[in-house]
mmCIF file of C-alpha atoms in Angstrom:
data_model
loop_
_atom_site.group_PDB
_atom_site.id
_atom_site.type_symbol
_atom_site.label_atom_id
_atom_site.label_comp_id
_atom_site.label_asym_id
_atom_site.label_seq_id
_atom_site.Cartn_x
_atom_site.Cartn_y
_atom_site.Cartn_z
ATOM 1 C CA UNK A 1 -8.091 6.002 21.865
ATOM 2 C CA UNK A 2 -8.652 2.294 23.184
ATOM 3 C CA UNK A 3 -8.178 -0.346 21.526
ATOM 4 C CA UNK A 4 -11.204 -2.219 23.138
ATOM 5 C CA UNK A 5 -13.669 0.837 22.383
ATOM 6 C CA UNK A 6 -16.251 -0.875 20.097
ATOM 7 C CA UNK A 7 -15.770 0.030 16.326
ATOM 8 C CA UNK A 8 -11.547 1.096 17.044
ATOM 9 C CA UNK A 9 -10.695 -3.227 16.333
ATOM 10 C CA UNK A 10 -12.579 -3.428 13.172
ATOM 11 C CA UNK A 11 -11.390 0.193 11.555
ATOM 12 C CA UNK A 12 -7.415 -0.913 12.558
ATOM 13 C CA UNK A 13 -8.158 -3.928 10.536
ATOM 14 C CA UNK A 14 -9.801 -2.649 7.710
ATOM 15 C CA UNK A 15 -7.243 -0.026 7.378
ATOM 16 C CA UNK A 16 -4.145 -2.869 7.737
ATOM 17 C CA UNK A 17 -5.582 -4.910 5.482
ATOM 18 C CA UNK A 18 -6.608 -2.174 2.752
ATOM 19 C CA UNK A 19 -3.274 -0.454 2.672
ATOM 20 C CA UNK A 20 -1.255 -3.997 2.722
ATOM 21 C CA UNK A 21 -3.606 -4.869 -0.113
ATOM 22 C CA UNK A 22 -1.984 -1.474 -1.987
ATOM 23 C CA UNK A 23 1.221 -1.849 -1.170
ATOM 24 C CA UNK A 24 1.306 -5.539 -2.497
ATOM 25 C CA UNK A 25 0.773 -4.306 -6.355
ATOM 26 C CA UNK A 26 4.068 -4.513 -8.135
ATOM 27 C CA UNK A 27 5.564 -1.194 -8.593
ATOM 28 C CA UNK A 28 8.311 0.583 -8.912
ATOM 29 C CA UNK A 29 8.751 1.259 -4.820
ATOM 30 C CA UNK A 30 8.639 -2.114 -4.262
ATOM 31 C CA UNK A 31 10.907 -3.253 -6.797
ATOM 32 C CA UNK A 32 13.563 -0.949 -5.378
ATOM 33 C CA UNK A 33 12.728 -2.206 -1.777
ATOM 34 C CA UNK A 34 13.101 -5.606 -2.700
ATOM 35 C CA UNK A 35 16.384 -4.924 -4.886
ATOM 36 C CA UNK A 36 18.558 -3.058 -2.026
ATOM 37 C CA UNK A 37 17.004 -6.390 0.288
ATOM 38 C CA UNK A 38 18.850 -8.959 -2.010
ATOM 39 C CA UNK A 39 21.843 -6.576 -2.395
ATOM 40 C CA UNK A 40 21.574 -6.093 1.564
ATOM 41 C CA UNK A 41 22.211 -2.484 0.736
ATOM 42 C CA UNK A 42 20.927 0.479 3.243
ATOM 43 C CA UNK A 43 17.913 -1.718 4.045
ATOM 44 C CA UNK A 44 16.828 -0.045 7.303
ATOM 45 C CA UNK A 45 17.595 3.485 5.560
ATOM 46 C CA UNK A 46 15.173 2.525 2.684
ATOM 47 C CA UNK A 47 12.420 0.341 4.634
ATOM 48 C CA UNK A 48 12.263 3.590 7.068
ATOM 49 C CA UNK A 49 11.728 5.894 4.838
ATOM 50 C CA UNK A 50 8.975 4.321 2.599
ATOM 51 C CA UNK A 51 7.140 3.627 5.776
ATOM 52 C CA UNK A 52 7.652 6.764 7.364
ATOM 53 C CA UNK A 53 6.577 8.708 3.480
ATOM 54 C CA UNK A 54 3.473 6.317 3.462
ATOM 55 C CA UNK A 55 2.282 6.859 7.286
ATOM 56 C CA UNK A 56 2.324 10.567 6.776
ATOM 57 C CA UNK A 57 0.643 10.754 3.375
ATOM 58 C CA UNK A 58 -1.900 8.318 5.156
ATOM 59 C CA UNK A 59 -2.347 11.221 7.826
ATOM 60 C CA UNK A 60 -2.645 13.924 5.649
ATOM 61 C CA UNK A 61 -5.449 11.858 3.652
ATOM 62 C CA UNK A 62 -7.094 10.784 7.125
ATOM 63 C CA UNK A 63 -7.022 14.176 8.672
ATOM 64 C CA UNK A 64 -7.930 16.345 5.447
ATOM 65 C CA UNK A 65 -10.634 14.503 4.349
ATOM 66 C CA UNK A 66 -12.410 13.946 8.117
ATOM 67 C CA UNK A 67 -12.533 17.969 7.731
ATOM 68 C CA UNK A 68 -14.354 17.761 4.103
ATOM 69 C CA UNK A 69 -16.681 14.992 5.374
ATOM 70 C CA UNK A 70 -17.726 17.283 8.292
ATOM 71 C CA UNK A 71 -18.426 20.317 6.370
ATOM 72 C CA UNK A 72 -19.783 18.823 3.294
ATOM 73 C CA UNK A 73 -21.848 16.074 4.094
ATOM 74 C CA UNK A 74 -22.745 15.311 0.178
ATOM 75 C CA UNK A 75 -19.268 14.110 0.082
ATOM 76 C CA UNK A 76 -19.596 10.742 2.094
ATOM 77 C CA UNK A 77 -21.547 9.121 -0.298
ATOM 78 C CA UNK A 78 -19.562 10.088 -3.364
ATOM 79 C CA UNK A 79 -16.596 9.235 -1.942
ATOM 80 C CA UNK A 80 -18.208 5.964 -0.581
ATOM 81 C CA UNK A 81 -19.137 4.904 -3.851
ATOM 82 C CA UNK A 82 -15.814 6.075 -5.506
ATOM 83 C CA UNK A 83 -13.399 4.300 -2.992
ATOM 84 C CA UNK A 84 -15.557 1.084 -3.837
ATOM 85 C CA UNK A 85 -15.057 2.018 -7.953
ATOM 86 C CA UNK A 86 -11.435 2.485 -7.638
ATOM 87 C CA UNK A 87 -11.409 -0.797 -5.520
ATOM 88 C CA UNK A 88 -12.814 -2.825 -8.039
ATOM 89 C CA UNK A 89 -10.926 -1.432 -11.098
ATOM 90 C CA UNK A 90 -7.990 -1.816 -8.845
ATOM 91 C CA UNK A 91 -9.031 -5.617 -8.465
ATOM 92 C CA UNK A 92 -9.887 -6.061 -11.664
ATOM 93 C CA UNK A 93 -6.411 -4.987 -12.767
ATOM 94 C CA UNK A 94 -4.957 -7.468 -10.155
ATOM 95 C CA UNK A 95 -7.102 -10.787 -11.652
ATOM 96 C CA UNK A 96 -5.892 -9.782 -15.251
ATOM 97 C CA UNK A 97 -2.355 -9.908 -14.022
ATOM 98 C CA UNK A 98 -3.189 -13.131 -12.260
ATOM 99 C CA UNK A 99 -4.655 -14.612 -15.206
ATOM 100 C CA UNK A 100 -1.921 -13.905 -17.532
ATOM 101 C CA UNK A 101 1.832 -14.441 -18.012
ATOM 102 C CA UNK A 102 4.332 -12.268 -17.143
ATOM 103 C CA UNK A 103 7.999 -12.433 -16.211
ATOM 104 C CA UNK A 104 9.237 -12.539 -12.789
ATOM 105 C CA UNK A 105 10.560 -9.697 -11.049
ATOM 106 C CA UNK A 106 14.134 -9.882 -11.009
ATOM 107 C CA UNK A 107 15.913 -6.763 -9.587
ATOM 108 C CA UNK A 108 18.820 -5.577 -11.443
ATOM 109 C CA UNK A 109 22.399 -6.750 -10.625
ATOM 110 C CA UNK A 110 24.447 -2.825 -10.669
ATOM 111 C CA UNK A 111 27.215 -1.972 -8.875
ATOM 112 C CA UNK A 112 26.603 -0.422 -4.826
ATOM 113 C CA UNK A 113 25.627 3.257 -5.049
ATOM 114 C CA UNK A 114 25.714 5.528 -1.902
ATOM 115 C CA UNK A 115 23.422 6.033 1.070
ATOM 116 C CA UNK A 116 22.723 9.288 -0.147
ATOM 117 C CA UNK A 117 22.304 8.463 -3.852
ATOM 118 C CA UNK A 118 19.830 5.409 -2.371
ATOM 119 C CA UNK A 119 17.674 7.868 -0.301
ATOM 120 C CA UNK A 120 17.127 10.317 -3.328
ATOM 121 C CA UNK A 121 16.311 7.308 -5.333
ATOM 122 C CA UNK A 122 13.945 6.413 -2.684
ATOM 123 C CA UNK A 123 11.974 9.506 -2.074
ATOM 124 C CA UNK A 124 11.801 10.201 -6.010
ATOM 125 C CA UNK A 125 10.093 6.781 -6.187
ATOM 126 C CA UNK A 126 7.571 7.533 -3.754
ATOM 127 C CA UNK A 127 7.333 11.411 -3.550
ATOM 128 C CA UNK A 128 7.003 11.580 -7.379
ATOM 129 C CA UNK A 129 4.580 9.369 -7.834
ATOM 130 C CA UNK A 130 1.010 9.726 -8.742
ATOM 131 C CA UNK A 131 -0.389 6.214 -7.898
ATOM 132 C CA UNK A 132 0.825 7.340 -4.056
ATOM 133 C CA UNK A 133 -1.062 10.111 -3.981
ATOM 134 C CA UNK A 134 -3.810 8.150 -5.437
ATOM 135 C CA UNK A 135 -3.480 5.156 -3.151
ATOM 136 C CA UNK A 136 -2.850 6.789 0.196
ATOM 137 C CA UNK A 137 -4.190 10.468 0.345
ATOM 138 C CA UNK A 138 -7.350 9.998 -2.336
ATOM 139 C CA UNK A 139 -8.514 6.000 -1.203
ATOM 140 C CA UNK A 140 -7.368 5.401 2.301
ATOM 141 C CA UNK A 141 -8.324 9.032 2.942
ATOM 142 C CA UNK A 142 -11.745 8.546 1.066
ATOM 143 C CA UNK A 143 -12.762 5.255 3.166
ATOM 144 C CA UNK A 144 -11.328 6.546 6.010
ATOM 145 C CA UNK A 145 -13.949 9.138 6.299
ATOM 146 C CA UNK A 146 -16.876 6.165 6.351
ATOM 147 C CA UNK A 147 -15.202 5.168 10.181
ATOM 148 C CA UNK A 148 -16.416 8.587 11.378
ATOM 149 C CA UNK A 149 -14.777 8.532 15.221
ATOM 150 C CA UNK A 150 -12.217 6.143 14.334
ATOM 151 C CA UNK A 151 -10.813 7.466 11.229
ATOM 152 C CA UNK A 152 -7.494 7.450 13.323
ATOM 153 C CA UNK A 153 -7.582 4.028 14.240
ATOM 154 C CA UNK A 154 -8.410 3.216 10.500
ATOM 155 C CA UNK A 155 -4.953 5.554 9.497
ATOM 156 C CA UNK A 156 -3.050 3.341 11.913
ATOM 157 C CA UNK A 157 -3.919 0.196 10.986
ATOM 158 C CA UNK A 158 -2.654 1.319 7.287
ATOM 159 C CA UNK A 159 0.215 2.662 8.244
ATOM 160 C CA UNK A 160 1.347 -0.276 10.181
ATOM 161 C CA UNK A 161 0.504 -2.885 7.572
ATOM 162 C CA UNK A 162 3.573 -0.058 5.705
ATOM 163 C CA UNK A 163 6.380 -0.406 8.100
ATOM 164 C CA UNK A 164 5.106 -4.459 8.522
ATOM 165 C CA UNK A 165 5.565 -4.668 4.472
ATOM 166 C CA UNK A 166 8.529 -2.534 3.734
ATOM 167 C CA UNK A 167 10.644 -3.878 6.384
ATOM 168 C CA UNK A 168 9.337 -7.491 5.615
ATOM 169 C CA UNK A 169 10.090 -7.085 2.326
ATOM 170 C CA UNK A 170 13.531 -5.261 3.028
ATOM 171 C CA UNK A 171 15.038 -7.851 5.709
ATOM 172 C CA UNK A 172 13.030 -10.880 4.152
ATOM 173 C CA UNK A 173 13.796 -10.652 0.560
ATOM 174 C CA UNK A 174 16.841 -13.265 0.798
ATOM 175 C CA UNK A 175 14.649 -15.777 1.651
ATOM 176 C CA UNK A 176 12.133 -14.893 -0.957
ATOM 177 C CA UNK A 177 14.415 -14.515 -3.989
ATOM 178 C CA UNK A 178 14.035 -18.358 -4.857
ATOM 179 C CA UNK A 179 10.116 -18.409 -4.731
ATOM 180 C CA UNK A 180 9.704 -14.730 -6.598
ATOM 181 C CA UNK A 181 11.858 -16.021 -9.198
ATOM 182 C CA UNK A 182 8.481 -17.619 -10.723
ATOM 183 C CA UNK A 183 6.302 -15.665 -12.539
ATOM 184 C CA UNK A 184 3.522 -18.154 -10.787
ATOM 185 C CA UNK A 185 4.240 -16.887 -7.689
ATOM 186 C CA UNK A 186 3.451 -13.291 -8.521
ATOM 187 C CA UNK A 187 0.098 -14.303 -10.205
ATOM 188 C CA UNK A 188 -0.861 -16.287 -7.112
ATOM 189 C CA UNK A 189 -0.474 -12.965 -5.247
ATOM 190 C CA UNK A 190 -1.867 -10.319 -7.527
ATOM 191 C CA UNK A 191 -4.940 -12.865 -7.242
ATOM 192 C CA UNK A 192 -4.982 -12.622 -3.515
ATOM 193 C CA UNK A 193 -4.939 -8.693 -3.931
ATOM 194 C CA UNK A 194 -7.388 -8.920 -6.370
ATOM 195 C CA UNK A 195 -9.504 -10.885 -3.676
ATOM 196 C CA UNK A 196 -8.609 -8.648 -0.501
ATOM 197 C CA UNK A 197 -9.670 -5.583 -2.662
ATOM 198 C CA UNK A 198 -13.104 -6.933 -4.080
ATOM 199 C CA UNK A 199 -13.824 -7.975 -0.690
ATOM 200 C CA UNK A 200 -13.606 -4.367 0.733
ATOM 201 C CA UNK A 201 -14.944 -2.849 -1.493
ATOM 202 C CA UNK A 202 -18.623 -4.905 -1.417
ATOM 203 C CA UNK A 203 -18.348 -3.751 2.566
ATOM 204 C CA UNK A 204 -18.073 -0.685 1.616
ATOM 205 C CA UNK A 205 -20.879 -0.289 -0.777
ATOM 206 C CA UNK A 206 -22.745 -2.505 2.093
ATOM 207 C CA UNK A 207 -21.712 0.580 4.315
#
């Protein structure tokens, strides 16, 4: 695959910037991320395996629904429509958190637990969870079918906007304890979410 082939530059982009629009909803993954950051506890072990969980449940959506789109043609423009439903409900959930108060995130201040302990936390977080599923295997999987030849590029674009945010997030969350201390700060981002996600989701129903 080259990166200069026409149609491989915008399907890397749309996939980076869908999937970092996902990961930037507060959840319960993140909050963990960010926590062992500030503590500066096993942050490479915990930015590596969120990233490396996230790229291959991307895969497995990319791959397994490229097959379903071949053999069931019907399914492109359901799931065309649906990933730009679930794109605007996920927006519109963003806004209302934008619009509204709500109290800063502010990670919980425990004694050290062990790498092992950490990791099981870890994967529970984002092996157990639903919304992960939903997010990476059911959306990104879903849109990725509407890039036809470069459903791969799409899948790695969104799975380097994962290892971009969790380390970020990991290695950089000293230096963003002061400014997420404000609950303003988290409305100014859901709103940019909010935005990112409305704005793919028109493309897509603009195919």
């Amino acid at each position: 695959m080259s990166l200069f082939a026409p149609g491989v530059g915008p399907a890397l982009i749309a996939g980076f910037l869908l999937s970092l629009s996902l990961i930037l909803a507060i959840g319960a993954q993140n909050a963990f991320v960010l926590r062992q950051g500030l503590r500066r506890e096993h942050v490479f072990a915990v930015c590596i395996t969120c990233a490396v969980s996230d790229a291959a449940l991307i895969g497995l959506g990319v791959s397994g629904f490229g097959l379903i789109s071949t053999r069931l043609p019907w399914i492109e423009p359901v799931m065309r429509y649906g990933g730009a439903l679930f794109l605007f409900v996920y927006a519109a959930r963003n806004l209302r958190q934008a619009l509204r108060a709500h109290d800063a995130l502010r990670p919980a201040e425990t004694g050290s637990a062990s790498l092992r302990a950490t990791l099981l936390t870890c994967l529970a977080l984002t092996w157990l969870n639903p919304h992960v599923y939903l997010d990476t295997v059911v959306l990104l999987g879903s849109i990725a079918s509407q890039y036809d030849d470069h459903r791969r590029a799409f899948g790695i674009g969104a799975a380097c906007a994962s290892f971009l945010f969790f380390f970020a997030l990991g290695y950089g969350a000293r230096l963003l304890r002061p400014w997420f201390a404000r609950p303003a700060a988290w409305r100014l981002l859901d709103g940019l979410v909010a935005l990112v996600m409305t704005a793919i989701g028109v493309s897509l129903l603009l195919g």
